[in-house]
Short mmCIF file of N, CA and C in Angstrom, two decimals:
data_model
loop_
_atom_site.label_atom_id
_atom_site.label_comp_id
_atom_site.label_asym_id
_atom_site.label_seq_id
_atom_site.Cartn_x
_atom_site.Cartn_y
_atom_site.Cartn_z
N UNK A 474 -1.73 43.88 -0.19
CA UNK A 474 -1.02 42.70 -0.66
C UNK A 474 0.02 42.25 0.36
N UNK A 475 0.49 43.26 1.05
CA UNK A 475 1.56 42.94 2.34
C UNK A 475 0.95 41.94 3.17
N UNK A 476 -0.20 42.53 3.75
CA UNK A 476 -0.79 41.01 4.65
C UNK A 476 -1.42 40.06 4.41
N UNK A 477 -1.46 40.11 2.67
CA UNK A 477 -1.77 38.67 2.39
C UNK A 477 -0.51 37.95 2.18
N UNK A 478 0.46 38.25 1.79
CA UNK A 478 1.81 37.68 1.63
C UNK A 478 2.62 37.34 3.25
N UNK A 479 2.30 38.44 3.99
CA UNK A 479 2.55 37.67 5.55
C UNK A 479 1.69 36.51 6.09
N UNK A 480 0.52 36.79 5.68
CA UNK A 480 -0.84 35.25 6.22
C UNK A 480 -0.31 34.36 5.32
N UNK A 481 0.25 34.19 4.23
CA UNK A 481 0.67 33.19 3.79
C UNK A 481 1.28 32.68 4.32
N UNK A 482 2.55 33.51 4.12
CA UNK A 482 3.69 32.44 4.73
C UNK A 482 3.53 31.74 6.23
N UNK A 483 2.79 32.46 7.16
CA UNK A 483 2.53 32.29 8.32
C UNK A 483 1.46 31.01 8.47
N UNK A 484 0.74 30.93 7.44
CA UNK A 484 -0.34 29.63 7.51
C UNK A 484 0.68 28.63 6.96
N UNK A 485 1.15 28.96 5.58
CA UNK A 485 1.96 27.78 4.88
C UNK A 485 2.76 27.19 5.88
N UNK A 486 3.78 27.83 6.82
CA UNK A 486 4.81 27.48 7.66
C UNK A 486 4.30 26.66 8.67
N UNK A 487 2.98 27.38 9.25
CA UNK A 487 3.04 26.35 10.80
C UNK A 487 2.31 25.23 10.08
N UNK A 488 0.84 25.82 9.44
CA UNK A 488 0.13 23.92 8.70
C UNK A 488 1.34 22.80 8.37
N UNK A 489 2.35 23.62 7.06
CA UNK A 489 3.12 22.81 6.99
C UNK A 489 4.05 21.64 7.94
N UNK A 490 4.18 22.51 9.29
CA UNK A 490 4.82 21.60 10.20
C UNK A 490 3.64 20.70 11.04
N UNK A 491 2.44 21.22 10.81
CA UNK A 491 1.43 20.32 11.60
C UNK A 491 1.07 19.18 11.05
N UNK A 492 1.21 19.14 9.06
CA UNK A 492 0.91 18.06 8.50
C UNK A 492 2.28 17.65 7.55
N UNK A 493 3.49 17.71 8.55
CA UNK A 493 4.87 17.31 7.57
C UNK A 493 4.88 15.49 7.68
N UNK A 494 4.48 14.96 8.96
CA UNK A 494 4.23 13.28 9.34
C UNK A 494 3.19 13.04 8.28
N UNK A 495 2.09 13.95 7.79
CA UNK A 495 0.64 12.83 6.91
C UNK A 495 1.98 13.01 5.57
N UNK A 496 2.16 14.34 5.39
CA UNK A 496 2.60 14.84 3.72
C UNK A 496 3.73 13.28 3.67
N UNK A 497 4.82 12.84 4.31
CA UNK A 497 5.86 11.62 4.50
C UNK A 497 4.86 10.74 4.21
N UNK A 498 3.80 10.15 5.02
CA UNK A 498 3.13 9.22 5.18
C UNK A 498 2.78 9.13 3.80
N UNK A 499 1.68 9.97 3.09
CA UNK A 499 0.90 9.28 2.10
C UNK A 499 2.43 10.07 0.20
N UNK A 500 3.29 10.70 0.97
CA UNK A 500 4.40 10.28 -0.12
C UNK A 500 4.88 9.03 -0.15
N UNK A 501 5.14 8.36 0.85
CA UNK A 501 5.62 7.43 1.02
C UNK A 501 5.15 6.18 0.26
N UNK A 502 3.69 6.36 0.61
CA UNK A 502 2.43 5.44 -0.01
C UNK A 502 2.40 5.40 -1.55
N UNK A 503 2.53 6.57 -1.94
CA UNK A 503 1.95 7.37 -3.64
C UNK A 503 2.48 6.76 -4.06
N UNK A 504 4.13 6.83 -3.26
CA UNK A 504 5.27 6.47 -4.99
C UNK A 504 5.03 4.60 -4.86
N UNK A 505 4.70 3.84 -3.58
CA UNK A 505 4.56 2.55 -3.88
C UNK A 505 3.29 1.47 -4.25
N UNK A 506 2.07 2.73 -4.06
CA UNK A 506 0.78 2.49 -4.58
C UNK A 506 1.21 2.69 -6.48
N UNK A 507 1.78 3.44 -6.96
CA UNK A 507 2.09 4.05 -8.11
C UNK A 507 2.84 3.35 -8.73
N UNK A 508 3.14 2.19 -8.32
CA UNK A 508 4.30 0.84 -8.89
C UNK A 508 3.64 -0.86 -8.31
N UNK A 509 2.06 -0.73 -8.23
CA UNK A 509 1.82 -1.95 -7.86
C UNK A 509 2.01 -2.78 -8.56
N UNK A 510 2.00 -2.91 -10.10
CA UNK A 510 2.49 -3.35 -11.59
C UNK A 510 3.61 -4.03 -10.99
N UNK A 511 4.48 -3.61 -10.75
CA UNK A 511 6.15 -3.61 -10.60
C UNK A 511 6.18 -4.57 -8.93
N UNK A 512 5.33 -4.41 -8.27
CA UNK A 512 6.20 -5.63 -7.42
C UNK A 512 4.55 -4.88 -5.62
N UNK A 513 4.55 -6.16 -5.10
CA UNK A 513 3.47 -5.82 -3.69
C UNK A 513 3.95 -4.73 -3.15
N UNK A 514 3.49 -3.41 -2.82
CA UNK A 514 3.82 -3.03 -2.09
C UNK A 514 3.81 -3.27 -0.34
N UNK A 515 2.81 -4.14 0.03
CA UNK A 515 2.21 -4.31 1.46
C UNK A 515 2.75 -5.70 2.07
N UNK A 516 3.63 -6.62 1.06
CA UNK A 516 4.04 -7.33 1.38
C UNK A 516 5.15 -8.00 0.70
N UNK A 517 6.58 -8.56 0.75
CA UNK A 517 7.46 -9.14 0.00
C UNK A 517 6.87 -10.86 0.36
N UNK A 518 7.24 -11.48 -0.75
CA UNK A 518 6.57 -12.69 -1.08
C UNK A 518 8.07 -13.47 -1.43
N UNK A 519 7.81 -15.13 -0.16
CA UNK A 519 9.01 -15.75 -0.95
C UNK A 519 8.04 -16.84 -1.16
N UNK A 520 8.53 -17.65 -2.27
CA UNK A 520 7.91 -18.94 -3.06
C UNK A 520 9.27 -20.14 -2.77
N UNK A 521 8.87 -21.18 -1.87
CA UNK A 521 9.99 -22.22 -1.37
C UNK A 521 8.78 -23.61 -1.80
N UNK A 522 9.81 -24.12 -2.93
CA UNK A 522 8.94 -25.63 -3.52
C UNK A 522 9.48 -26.46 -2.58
N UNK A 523 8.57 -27.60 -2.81
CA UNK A 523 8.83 -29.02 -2.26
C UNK A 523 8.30 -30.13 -2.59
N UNK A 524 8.66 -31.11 -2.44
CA UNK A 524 8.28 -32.81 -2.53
C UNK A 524 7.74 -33.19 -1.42
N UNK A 525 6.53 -33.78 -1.59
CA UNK A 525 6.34 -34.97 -0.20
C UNK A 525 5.97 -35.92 -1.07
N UNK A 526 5.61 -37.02 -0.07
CA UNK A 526 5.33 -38.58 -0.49
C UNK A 526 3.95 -38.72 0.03
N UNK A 527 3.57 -37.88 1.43
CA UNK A 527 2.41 -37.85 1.71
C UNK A 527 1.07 -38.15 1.14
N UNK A 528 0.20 -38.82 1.24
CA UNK A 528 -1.25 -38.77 0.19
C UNK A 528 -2.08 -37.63 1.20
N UNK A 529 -1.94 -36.57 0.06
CA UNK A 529 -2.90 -35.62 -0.05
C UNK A 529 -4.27 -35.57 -1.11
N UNK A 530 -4.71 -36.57 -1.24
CA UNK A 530 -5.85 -36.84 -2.34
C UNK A 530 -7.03 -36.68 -1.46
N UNK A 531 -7.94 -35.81 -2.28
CA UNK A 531 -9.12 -35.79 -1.13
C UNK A 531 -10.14 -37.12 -1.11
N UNK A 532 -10.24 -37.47 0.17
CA UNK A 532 -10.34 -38.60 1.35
C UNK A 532 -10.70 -37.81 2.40
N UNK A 533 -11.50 -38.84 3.24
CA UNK A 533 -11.94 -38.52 4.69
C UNK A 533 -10.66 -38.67 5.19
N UNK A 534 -10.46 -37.68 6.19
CA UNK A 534 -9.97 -37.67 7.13
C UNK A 534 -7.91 -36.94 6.71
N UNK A 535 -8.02 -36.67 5.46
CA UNK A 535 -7.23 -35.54 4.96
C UNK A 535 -6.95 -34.83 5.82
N UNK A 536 -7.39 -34.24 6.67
CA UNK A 536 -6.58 -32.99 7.47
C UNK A 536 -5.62 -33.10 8.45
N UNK A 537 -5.88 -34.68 8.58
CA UNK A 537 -4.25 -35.04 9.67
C UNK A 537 -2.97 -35.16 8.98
N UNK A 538 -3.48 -35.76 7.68
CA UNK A 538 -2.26 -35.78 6.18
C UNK A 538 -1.82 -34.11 6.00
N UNK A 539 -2.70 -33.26 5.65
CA UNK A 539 -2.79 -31.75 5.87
C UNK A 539 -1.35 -31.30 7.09
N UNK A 540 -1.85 -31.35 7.88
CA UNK A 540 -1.15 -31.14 9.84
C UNK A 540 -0.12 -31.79 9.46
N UNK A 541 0.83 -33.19 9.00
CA UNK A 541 1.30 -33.94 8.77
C UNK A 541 2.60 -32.77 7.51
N UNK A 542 1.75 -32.74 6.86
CA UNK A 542 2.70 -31.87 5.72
C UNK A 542 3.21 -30.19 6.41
N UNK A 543 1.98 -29.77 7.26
CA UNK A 543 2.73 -28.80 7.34
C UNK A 543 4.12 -28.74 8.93
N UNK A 544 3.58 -30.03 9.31
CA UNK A 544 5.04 -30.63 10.14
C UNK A 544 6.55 -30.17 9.50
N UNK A 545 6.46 -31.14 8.14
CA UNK A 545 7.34 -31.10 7.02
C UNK A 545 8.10 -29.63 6.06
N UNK A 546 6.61 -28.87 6.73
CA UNK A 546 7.13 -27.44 5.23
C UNK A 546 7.12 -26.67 5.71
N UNK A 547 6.11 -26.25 6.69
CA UNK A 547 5.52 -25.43 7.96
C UNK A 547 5.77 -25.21 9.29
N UNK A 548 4.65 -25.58 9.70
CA UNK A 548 4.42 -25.40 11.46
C UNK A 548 2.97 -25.62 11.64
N UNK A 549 2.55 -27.11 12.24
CA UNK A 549 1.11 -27.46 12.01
C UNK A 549 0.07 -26.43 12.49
N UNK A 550 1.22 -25.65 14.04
CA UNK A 550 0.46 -24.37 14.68
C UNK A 550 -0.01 -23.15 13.39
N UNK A 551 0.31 -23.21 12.31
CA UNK A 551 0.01 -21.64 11.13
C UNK A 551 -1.71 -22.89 10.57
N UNK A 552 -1.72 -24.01 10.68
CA UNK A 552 -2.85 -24.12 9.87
C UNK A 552 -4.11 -23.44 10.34
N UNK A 553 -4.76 -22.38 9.17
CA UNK A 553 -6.36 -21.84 9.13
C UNK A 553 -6.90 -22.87 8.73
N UNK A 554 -7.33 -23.31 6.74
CA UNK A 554 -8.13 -24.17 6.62
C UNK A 554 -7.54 -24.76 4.96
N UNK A 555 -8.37 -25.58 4.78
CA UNK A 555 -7.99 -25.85 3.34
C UNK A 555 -9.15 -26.25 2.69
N UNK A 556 -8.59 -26.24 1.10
CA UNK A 556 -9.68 -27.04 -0.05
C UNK A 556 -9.08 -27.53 -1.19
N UNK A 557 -9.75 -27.85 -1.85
CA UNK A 557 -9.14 -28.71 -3.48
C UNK A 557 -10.04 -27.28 -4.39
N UNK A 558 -9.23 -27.00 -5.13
CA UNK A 558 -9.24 -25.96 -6.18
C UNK A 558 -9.95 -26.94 -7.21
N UNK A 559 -9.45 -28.34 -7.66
CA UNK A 559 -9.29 -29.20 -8.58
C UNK A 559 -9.09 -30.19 -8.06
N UNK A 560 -9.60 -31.78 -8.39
CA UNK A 560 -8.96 -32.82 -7.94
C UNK A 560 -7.84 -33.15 -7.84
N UNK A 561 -6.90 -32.29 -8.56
CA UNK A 561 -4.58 -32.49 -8.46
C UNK A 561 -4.85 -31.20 -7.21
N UNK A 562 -5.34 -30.15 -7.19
CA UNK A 562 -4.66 -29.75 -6.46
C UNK A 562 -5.70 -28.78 -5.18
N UNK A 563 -4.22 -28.49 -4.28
CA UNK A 563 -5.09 -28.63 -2.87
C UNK A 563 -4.53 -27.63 -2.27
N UNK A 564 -5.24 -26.10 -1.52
CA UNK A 564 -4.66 -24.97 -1.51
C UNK A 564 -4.66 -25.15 0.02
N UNK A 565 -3.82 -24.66 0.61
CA UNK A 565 -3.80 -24.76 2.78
C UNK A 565 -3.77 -23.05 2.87
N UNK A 566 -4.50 -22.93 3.36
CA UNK A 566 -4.12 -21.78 4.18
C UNK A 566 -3.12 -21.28 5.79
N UNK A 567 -2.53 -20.47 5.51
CA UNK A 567 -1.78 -20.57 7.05
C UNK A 567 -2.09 -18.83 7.73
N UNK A 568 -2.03 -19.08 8.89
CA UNK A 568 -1.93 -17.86 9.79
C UNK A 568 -0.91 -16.73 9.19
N UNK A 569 -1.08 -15.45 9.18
CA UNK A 569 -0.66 -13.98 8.49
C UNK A 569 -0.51 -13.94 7.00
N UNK A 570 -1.45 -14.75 6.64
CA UNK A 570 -1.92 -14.50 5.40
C UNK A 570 -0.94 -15.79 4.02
N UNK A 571 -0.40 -16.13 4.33
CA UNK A 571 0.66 -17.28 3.51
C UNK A 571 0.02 -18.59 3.59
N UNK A 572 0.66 -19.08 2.78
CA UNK A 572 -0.30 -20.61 1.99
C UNK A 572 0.18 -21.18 1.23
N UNK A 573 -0.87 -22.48 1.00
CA UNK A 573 0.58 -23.43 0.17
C UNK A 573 -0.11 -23.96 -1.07
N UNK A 574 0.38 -24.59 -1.94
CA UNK A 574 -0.57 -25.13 -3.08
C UNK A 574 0.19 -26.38 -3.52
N UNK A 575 -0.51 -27.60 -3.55
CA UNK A 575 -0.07 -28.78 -3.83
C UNK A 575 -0.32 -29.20 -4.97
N UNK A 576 -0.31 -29.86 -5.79
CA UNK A 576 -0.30 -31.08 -6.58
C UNK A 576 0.01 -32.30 -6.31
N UNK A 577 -1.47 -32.90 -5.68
CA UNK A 577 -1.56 -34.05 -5.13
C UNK A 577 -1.28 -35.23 -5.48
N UNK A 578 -1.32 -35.26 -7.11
CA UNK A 578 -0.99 -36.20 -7.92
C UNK A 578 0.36 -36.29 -7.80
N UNK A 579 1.23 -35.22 -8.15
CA UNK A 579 2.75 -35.31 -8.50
C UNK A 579 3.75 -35.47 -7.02
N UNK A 580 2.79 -34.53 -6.17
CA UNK A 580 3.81 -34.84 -4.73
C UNK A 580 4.44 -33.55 -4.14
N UNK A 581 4.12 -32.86 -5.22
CA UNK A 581 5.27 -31.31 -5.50
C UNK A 581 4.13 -29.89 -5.27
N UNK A 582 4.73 -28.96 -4.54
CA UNK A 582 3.97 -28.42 -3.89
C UNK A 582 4.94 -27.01 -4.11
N UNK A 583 4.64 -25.68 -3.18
CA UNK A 583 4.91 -24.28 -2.91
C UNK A 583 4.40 -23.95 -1.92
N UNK A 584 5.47 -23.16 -0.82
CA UNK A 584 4.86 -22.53 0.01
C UNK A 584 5.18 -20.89 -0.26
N UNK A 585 4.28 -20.35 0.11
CA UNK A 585 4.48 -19.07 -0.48
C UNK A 585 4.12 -17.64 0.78
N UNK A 586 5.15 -17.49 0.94
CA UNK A 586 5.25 -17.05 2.34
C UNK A 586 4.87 -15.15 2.64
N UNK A 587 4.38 -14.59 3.28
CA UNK A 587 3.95 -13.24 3.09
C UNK A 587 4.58 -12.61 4.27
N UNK A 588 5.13 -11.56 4.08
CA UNK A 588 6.27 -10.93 5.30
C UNK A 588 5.99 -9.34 4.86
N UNK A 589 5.39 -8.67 5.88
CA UNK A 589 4.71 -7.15 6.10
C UNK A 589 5.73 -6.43 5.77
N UNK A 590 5.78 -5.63 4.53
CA UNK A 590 7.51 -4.87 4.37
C UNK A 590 7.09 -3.19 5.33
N UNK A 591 8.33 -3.45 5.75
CA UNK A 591 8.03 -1.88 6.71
C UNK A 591 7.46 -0.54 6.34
N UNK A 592 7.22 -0.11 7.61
CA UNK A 592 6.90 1.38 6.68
C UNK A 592 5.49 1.73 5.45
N UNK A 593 6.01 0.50 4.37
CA UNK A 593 5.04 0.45 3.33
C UNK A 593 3.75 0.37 3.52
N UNK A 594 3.64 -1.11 4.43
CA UNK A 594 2.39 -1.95 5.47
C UNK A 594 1.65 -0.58 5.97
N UNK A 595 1.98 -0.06 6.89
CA UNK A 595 1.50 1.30 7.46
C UNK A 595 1.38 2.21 6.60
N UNK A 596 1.64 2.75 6.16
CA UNK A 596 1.66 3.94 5.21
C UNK A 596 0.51 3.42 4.02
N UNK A 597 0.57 2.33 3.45
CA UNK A 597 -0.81 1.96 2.73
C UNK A 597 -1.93 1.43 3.49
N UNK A 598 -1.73 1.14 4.94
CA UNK A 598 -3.15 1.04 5.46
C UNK A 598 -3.56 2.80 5.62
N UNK A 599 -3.00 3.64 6.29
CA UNK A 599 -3.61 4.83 6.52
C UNK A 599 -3.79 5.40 5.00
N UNK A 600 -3.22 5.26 4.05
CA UNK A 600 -4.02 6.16 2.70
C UNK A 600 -5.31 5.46 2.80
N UNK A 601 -5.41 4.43 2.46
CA UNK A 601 -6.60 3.27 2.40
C UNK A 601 -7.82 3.97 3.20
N UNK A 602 -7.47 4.40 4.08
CA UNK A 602 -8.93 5.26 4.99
C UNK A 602 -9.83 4.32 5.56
N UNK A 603 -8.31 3.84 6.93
CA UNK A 603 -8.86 2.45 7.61
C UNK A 603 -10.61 2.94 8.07
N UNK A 604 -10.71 3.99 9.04
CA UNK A 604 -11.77 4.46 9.31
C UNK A 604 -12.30 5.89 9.41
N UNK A 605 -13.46 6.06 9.69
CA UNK A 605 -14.28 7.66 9.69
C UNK A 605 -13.29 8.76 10.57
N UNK A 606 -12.71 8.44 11.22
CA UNK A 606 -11.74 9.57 12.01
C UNK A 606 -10.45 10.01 10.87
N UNK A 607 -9.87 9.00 10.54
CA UNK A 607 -8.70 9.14 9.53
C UNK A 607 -9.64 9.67 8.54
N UNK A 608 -10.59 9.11 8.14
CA UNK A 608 -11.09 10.26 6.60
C UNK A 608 -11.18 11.13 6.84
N UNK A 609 -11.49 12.21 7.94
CA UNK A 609 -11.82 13.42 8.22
C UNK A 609 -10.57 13.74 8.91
N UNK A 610 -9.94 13.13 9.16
CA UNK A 610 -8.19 14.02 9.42
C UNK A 610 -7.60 13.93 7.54
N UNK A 611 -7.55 13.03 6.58
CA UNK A 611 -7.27 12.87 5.73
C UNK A 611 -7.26 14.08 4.67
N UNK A 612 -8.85 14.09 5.07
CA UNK A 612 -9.68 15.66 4.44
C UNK A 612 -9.20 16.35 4.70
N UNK A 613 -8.77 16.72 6.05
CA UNK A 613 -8.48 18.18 6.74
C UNK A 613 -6.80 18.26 5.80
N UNK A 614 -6.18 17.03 5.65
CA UNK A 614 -5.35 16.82 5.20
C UNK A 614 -5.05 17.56 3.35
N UNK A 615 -5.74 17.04 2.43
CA UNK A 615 -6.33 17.62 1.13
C UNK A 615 -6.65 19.16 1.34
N UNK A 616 -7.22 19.26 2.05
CA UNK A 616 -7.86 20.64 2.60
C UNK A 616 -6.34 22.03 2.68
N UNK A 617 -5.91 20.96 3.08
CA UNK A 617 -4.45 22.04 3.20
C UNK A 617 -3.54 21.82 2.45
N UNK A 618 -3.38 21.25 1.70
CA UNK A 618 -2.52 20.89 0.55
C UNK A 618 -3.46 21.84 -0.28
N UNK A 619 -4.67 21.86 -0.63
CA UNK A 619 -5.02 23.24 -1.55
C UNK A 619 -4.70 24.46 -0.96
N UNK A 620 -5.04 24.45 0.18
CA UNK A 620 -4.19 26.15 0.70
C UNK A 620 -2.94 26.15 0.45
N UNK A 621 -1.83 24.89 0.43
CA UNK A 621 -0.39 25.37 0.40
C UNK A 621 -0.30 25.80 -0.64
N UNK A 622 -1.29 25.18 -2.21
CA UNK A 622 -0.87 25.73 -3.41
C UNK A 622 -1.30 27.03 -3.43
N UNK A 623 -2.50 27.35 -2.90
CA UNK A 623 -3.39 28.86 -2.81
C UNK A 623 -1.98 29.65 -2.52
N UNK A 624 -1.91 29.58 -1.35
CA UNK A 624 -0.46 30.25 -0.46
C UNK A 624 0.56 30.56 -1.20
N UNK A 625 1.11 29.56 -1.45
CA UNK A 625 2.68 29.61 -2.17
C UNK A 625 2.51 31.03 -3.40
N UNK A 626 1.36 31.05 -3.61
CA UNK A 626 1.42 32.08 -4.86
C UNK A 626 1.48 33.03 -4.39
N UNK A 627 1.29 33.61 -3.20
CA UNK A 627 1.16 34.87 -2.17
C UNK A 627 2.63 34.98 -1.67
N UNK A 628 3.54 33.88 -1.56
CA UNK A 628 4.55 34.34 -0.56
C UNK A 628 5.75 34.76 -0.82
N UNK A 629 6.10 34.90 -2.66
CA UNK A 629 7.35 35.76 -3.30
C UNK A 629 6.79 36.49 -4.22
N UNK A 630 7.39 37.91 -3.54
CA UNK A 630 6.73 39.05 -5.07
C UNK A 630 8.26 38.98 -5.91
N UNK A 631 7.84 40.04 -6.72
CA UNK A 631 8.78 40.04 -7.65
C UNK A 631 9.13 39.39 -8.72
N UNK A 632 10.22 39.55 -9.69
CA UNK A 632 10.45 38.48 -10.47
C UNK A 632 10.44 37.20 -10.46
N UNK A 633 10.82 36.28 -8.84
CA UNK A 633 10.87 35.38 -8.51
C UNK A 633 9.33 34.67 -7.97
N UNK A 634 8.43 35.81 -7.63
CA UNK A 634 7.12 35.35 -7.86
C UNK A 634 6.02 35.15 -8.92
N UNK A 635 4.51 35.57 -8.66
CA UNK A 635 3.71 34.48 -9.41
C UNK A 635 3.68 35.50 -10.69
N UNK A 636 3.89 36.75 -10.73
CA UNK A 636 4.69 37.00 -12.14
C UNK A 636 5.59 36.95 -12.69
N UNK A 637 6.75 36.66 -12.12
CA UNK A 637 7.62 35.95 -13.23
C UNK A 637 7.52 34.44 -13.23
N UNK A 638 9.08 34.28 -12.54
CA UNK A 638 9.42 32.81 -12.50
C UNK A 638 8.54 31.80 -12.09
N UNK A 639 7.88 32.10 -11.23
CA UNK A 639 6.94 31.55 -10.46
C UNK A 639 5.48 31.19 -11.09
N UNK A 640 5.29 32.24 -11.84
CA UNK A 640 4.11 31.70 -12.67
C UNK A 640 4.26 30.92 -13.52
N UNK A 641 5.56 30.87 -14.58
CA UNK A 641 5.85 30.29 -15.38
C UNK A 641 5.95 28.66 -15.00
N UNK A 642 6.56 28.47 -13.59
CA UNK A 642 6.41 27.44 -12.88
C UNK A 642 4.94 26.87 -12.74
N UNK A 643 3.97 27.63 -12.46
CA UNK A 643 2.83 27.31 -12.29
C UNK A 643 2.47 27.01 -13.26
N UNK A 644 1.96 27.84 -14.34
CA UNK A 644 1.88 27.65 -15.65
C UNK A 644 2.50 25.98 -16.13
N UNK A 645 3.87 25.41 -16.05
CA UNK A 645 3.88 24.33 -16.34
C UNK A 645 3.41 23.03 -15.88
N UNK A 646 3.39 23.45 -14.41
CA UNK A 646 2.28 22.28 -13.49
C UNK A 646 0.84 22.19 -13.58
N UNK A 647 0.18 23.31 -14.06
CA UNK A 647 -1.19 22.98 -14.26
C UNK A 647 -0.97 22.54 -16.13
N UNK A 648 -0.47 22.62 -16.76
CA UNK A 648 -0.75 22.20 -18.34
C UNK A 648 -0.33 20.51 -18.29
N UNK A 649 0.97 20.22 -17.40
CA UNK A 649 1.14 18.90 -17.40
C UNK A 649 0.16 17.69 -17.14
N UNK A 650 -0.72 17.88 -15.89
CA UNK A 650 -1.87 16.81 -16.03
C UNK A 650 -3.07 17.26 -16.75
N UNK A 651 -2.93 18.45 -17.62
CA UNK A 651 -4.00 18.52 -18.55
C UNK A 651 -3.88 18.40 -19.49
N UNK A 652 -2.51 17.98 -20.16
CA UNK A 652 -1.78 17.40 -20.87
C UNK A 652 -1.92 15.73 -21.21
N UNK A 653 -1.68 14.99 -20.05
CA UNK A 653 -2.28 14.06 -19.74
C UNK A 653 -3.31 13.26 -19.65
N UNK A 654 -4.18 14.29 -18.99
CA UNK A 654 -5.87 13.95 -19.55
C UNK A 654 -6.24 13.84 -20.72
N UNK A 655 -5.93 15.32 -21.55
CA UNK A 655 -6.06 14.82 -23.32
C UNK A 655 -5.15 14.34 -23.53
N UNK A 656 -4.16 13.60 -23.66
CA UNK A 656 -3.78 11.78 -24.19
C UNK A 656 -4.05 10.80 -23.72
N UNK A 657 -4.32 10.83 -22.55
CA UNK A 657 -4.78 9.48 -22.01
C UNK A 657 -6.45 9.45 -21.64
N UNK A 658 -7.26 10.10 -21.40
CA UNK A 658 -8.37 10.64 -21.07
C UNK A 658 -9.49 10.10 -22.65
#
C-alpha cells in the first residue's frame, strides 16, 4: 500500500501541473457554458436604435440606400449582405458577426453590435473541440481527471483518508449526481 500511495501522489502532482492551463481553461468555460440562460457567454451584445428618413423599401437598386444607412449608423466598409425578413422589415448584415434590423415602413431601426468578451471567446472555442488534435489532447485531458479521482483515494491514510473523512467525502460526491439523476432523470 506504501507504493501505491507514493505513485499517487507522484502521478497526481506532476499530471496535475501538466494539465493545471486545460483544468483553468475548461473551468473557466463550465461555469459560463452553465449560465447560457442568464446572459452570451462568447459575446456581450449592445442594441443602439435609430431613425432614418432613408427609403429602405425593397426596390431595385436598394443597396446604395443600404451603404447610405450604414454611412449614418455604421461604416459602409462592415457591409456583408442583406434581405427582407417581411415586406416592413429588412435585416443587414455587418462584418464580426453584428447587424441591423429595420422597419422600413416606420423609419426606426437597431443596430445590434457583437464584441468577443475575453477569455470566455477562447475558453468556449477550445471546450467546443475546434479540431481532431484538441479532441485527443481533450481526452488525454478526461483521461486524467479520472486518475486524479482514482489517485486522491490512495494519497491520505488514516482517519483523514478514504476510511474516514475522506470516504465520507466521497461517499457524498458520488450520491449527489445520483441524486440528481433520480429527480431530474
Amino acid at each position: 500500500m506504501k507504493t501505491i500511495r507514493k505513485w499517487s501522489r507522484i502521478l497526481h502532482r506532476d499530471i496535475g501541473y501538466f494539465f493545471i492551463g486545460t483544468t483553468i481553461i475548461y473551468g473557466i468555460s463550465g461555469i459560463a457554458l452553465n449560465h447560457m440562460s442568464d446572459w452570451n457567454p462568447n459575446y456581450s451584445v449592445t442594441i443602439k436604435p435609430f431613425e432614418t428618413s432613408i427609403n429602405l423599401e425593397k426596390e431595385e437598386g436598394v443597396k446604395e440606400n443600404v451603404l447610405l444607412l450604414l454611412d449614418k449608423v455604421d461604416n459602409r466598409e462592415n457591409y456583408k449582405k442583406h434581405y427582407y425578413k417581411s415586406d416592413n422589415h429588412l435585416k443587414i448584415f455587418l462584418k464580426g458577426g453584428s447587424s441591423i434590423d429595420v422597419n422600413v415602413k416606420k423609419g426606426v431601426g437597431e443596430v445590434e453590435y457583437l464584441k468577443r468578451r475575453p477569455v470566455f471567446y477562447e475558453s468556449n472555442f477550445l471546450h467546443y473541440n475546434p479540431n481532431r488534435i484538441w479532441t485527443w489532447f481533450s481526452d488525454a485531458f478526461a483521461a486524467a481527471l479520472i486518475l486524479f479521482a482514482i489517485t486522491s483515494l490512495f494519497m491520505v491514510k488514516g482517519k483523514k483518508g478514504i476510511r474516514g473523512r475522506g470516504g465520507i467525502y466521497t461517499a457524498v460526491g458520488i450520491l449527489i449526481p445520483l441524486i440528481f439523476l433520480i429527480i431530474y432523470l
